[in-house]
Short mmCIF file of C-alpha atoms and ligand atoms in Angstrom, two decimals:
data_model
loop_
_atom_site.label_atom_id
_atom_site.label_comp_id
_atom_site.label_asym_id
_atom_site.label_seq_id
_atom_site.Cartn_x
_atom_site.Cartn_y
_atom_site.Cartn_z
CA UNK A 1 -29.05 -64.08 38.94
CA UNK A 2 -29.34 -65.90 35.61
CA UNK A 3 -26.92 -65.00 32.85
CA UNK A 4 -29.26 -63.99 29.86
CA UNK A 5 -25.58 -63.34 27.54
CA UNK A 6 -23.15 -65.76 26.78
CA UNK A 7 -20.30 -66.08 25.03
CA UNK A 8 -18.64 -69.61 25.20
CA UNK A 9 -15.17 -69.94 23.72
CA UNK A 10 -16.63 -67.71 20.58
CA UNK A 11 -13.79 -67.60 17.86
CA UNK A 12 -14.05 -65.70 14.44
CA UNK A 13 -11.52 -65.68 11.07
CA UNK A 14 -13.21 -63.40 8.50
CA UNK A 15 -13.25 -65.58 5.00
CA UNK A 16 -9.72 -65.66 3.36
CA UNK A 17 -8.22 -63.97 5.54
CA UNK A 18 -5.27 -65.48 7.38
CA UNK A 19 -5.66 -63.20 10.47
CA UNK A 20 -8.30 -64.34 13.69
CA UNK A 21 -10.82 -61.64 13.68
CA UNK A 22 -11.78 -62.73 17.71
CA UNK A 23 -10.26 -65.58 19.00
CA UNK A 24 -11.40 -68.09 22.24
CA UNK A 25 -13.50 -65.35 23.89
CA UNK A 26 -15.53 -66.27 27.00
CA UNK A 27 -17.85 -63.68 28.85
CA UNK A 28 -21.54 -64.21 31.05
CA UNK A 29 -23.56 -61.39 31.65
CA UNK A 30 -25.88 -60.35 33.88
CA UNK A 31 -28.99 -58.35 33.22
CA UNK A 32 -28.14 -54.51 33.97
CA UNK A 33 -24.66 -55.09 33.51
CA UNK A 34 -22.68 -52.33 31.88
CA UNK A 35 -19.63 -54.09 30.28
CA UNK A 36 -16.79 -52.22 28.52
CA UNK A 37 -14.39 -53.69 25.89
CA UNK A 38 -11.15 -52.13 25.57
CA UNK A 39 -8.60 -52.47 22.29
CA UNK A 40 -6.65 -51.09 19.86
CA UNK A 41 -7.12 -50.60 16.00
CA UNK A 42 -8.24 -53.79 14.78
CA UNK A 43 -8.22 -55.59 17.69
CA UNK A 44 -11.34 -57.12 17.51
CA UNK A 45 -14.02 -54.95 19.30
CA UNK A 46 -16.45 -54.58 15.91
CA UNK A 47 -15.85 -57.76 14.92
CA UNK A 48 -16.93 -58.96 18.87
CA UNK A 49 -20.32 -56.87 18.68
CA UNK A 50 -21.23 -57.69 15.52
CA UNK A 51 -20.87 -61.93 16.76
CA UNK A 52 -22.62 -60.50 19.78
CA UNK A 53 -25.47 -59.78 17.95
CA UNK A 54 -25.69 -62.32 15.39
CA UNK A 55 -24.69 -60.53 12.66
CA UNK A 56 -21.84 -62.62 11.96
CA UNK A 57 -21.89 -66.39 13.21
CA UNK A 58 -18.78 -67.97 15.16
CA UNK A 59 -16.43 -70.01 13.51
CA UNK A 60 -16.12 -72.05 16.53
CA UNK A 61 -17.85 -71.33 19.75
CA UNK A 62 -21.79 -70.22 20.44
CA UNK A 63 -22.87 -66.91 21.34
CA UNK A 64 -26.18 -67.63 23.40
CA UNK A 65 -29.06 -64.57 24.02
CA UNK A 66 -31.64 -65.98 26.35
CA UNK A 67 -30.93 -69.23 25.52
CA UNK A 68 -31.37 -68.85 22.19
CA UNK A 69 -28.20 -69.20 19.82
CA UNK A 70 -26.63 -66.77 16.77
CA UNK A 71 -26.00 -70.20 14.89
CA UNK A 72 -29.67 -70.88 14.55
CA UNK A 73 -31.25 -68.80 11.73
CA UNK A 74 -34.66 -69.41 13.55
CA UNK A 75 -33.47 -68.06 16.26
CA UNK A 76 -31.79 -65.01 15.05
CA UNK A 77 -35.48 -63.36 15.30
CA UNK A 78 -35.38 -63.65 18.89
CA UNK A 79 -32.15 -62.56 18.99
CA UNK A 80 -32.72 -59.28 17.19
CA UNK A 81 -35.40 -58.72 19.35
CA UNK A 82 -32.80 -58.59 22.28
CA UNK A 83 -29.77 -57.12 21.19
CA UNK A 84 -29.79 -53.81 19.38
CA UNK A 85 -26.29 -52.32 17.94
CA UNK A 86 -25.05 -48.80 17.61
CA UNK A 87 -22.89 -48.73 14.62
CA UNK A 88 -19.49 -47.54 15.34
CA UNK A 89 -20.05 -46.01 11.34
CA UNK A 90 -23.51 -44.65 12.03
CA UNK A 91 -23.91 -44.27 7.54
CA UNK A 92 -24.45 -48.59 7.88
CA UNK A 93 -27.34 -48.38 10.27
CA UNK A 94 -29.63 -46.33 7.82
CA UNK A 95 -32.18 -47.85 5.93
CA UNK A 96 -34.93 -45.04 5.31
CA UNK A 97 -35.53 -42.22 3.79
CA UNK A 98 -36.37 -39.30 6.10
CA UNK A 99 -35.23 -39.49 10.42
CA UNK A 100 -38.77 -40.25 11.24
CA UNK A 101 -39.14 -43.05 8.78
CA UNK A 102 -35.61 -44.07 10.15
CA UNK A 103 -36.96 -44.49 13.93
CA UNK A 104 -40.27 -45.59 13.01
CA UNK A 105 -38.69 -48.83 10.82
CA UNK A 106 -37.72 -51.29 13.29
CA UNK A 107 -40.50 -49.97 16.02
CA UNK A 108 -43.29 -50.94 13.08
CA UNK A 109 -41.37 -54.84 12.79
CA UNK A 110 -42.68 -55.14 16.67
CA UNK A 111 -45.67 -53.46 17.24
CA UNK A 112 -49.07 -52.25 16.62
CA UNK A 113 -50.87 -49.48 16.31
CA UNK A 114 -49.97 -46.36 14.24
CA UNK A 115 -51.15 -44.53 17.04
CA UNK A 116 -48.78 -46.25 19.37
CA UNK A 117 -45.81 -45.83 16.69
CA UNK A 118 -46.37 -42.16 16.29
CA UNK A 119 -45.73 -41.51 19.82
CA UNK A 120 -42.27 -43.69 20.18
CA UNK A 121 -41.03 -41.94 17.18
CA UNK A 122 -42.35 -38.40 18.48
CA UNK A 123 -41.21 -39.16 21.94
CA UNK A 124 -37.14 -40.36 20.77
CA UNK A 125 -37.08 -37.61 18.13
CA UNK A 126 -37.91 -34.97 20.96
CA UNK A 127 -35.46 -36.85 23.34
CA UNK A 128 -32.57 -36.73 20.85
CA UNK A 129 -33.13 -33.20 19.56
CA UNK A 130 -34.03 -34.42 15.90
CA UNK A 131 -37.77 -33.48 15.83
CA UNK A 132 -36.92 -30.53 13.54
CA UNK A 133 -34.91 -32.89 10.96
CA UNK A 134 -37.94 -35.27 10.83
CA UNK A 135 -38.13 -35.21 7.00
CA UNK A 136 -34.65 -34.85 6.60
CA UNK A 137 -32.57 -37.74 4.65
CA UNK A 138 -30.80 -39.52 7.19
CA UNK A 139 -27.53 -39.77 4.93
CA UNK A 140 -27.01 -35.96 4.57
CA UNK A 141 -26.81 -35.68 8.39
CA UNK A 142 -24.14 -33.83 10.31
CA UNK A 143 -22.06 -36.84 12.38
CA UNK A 144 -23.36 -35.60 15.27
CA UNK A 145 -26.93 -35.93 13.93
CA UNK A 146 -26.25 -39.10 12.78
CA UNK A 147 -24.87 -40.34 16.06
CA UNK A 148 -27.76 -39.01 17.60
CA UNK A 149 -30.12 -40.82 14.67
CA UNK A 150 -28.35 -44.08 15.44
CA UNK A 151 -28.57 -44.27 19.24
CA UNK A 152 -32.72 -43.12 18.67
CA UNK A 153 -33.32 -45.99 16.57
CA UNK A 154 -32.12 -48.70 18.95
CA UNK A 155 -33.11 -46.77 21.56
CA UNK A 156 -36.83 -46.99 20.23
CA UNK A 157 -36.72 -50.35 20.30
CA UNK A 158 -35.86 -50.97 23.65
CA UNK A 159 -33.37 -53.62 23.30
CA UNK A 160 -32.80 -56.09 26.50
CA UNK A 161 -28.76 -55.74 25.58
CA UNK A 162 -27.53 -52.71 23.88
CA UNK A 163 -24.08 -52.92 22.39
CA UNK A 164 -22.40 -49.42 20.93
CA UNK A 165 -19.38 -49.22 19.00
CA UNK A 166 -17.60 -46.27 19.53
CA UNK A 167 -20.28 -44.57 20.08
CA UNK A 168 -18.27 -41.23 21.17
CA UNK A 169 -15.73 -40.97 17.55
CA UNK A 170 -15.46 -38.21 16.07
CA UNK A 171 -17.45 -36.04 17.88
CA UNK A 172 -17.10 -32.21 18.90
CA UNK A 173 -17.26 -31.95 22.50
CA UNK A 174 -20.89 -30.29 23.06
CA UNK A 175 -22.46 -33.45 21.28
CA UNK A 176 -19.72 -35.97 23.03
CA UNK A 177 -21.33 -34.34 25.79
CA UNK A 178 -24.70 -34.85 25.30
CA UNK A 179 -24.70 -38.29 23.92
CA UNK A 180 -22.21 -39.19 27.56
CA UNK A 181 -25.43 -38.12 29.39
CA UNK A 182 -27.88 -39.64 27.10
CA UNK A 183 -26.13 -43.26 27.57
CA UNK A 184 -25.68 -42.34 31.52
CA UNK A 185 -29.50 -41.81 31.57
CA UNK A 186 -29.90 -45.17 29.75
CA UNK A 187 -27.69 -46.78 32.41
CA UNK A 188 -29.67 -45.29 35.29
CA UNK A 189 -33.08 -46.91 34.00
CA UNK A 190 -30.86 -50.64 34.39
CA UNK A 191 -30.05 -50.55 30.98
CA UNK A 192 -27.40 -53.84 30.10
CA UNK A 193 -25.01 -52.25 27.69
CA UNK A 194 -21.62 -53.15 25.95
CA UNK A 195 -19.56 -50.14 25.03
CA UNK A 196 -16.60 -50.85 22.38
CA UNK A 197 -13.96 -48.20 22.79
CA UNK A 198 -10.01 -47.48 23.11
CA UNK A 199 -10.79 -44.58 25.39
CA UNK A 200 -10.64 -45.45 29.63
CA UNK A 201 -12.09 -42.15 30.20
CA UNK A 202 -15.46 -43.05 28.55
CA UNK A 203 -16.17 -45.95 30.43
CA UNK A 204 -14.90 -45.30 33.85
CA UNK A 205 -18.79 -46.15 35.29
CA UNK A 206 -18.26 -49.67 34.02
CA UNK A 207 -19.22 -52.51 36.14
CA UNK A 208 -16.50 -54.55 34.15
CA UNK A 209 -14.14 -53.91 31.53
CA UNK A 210 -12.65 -56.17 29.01
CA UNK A 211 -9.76 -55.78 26.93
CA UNK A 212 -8.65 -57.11 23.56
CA UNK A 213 -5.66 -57.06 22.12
CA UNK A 214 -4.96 -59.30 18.56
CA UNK A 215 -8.83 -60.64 18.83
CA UNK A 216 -7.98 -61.87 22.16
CA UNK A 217 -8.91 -61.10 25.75
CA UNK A 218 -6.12 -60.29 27.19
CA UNK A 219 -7.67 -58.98 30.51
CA UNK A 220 -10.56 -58.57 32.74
CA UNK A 221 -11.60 -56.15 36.17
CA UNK A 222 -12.42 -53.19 37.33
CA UNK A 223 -11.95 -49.54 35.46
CA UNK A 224 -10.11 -48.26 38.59
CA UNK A 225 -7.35 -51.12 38.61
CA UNK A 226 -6.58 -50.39 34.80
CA UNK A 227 -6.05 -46.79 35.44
CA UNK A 228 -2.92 -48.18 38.04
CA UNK A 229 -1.70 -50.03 34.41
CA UNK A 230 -0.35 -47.34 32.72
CA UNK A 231 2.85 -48.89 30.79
CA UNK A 232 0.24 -52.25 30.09
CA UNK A 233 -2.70 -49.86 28.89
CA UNK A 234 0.02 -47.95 26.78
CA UNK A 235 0.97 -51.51 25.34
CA UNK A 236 -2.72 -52.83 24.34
CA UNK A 237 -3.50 -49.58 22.29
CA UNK A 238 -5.73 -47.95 25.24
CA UNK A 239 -6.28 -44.54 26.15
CA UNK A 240 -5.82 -43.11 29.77
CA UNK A 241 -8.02 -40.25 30.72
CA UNK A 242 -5.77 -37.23 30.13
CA UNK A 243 -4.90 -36.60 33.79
CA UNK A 244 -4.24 -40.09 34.69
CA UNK A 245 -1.46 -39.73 31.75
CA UNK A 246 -0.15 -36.77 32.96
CA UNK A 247 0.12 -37.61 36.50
CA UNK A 248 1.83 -40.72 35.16
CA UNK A 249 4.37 -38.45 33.01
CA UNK A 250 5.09 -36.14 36.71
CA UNK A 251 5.76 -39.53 38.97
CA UNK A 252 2.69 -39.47 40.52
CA UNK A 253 1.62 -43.03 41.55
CA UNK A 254 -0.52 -42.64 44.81
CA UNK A 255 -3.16 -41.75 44.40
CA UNK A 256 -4.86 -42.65 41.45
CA UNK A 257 -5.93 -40.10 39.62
CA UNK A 258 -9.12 -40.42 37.66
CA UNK A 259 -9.95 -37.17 36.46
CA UNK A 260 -8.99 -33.25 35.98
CA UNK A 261 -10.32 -32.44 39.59
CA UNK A 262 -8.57 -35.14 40.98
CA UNK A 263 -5.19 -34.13 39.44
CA UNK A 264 -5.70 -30.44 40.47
CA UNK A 265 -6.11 -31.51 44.29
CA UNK A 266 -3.40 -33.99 44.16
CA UNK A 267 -1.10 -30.92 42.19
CA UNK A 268 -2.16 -28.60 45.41
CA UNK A 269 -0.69 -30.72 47.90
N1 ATP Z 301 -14.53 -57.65 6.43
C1 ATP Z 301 -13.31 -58.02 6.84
N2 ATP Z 301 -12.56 -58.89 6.13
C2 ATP Z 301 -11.34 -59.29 6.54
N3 ATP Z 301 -10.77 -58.86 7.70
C3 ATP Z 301 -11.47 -57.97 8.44
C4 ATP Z 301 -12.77 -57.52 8.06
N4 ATP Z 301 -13.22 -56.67 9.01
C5 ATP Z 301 -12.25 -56.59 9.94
N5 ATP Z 301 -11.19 -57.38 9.60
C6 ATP Z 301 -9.95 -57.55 10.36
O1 ATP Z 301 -10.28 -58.08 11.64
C7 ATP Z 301 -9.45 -57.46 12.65
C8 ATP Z 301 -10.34 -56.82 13.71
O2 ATP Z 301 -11.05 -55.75 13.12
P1 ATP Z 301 -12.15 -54.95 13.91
O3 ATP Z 301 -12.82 -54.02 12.95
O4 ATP Z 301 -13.00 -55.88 14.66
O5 ATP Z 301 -11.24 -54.13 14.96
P2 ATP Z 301 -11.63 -52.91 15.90
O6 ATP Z 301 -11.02 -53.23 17.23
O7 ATP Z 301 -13.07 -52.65 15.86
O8 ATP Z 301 -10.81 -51.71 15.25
P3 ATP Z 301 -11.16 -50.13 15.21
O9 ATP Z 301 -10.77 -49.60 16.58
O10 ATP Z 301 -10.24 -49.60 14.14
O11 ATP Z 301 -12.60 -49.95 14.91
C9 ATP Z 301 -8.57 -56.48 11.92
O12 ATP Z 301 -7.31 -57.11 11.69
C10 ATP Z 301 -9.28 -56.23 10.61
O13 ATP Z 301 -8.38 -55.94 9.57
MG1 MG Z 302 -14.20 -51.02 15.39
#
């Protein structure tokens, strides 16, 4: 299958600062792949989706989107078109002045008829619960809400490549809940996603996972083998799913164990 995403040898260094922001980072995608990227504070993940969408250019490298590349400012049109991103601060997404006027932005920069904007903006509010906040400003938002605004806005847009940045912080657990099952649903229509995160749990479903450590990739597989990494996850700043930590902490190395159910049964033995 052709790989639409690319990422050859991409390298970063914000200006003046002595630190690499991303360095030497090589990835291919397929489409309806759901990647995960893995790291600690500051280790690179924002600074990675923001080059993967061309909001920052490489330093070195070329970050390719259909064939078309973030180092081309004609080409960053096409690019946008592709790749939507989820703000890991939701507060630098917003651009309008009431939710509806929020969704209904980017969706009126591609298409068409009133009509036919109307009815995406109707259709995402009702599907992220924000239909009765319609004329509210999307700044004075709960975090939740504005989570929820965020994902609705790229969502609208139906990006080829959606990339979220922790798209699960600071959440209470009812709306870490719901947004889980809104991204799951997005994954079940094919969606190709990118989810930034130091939390395994999260992204257990991932076809791939990724991880960073000092703007580097330090490693690349499956969820399931990283869970068997305990001391190595510890070391690159990543989170276990609680039970795979404890069973770690009680000696328990065979078998895995994923999840809360899975500890329970292995605990019963
Ligand atoms: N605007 C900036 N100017 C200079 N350095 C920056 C800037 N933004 C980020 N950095 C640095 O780049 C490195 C990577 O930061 P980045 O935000 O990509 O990490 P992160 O993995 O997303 O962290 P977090 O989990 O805290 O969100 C850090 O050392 C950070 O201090
Ligand atoms: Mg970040």
């Amino acid at each position: 299958m052709a790989r639409f995403f690319v990422l050859d040898n991409v390298s970063y260094c914000y200006p003046g600062s002595a630190k690499t922001g991303v360095c030497q980072v090589n990835l291919e995608l397929e489409p309806g792949t759901f990647l995960a990227v893995l790291g600690a504070n500051g280790s690179g993940k924002s600074t990675l989706a923001r080059l993967c969408c061309g909001l920052l250019k490489p330093t070195a490298g070329r970050v390719l989107v259909d064939g078309y590349c973030t180092a081309n400012d004609e080409e960053l049109k096409d690019i946008y078109q592709r790749v939507g991103i989820v703000f890991q601060h939701p507060d630098n997404q917003f651009v309008a002045s009431t939710v509806e006027r929020e969704i209904a932005f980017g969706v009126e920069n591609r298409i068409m008829s009133s009509r036919a904007i109307r009815r995406i903006v109707d259709a995402e509010m009702v599907r992220f619960g924000l239909t009765a906040l319609r004329t509210a400003q999307p700044h004075s938002l709960s975090g939740g809400e504005k989570r929820l605004l965020s994902l609705a806005d790229i969502w609208a847009l139906k990006p080829k490549l959606i990339l979220v940045d922790e798209p699960l912080a600071m959440l209470d657990p009812g709306t870490r809940e719901r947004i889980t099952q809104l991204l799951r649903d997005l994954r079940t229509e094919g969606q190709s996603m990118i989810w930034f995160t130091h939390g395994l749990a999260e992204v257990m479903a991932a076809d791939q996972v990724l991880v960073m450590c000092k703007g580097r990739v330090v490693w690349r597989g499956q969820p399931a083998t990283l869970l068997t990494m305990a001391e190595e996850a510890r070391a690159w700043g990543i989170t276990l799913p609680p039970a795979t930590q404890v069973a770690y902490e009680l000696g328990i190395n065979s078998p895995v164990v994923a999840n809360e159910s899975e500890l329970v049964s292995v605990l019963w033995k």
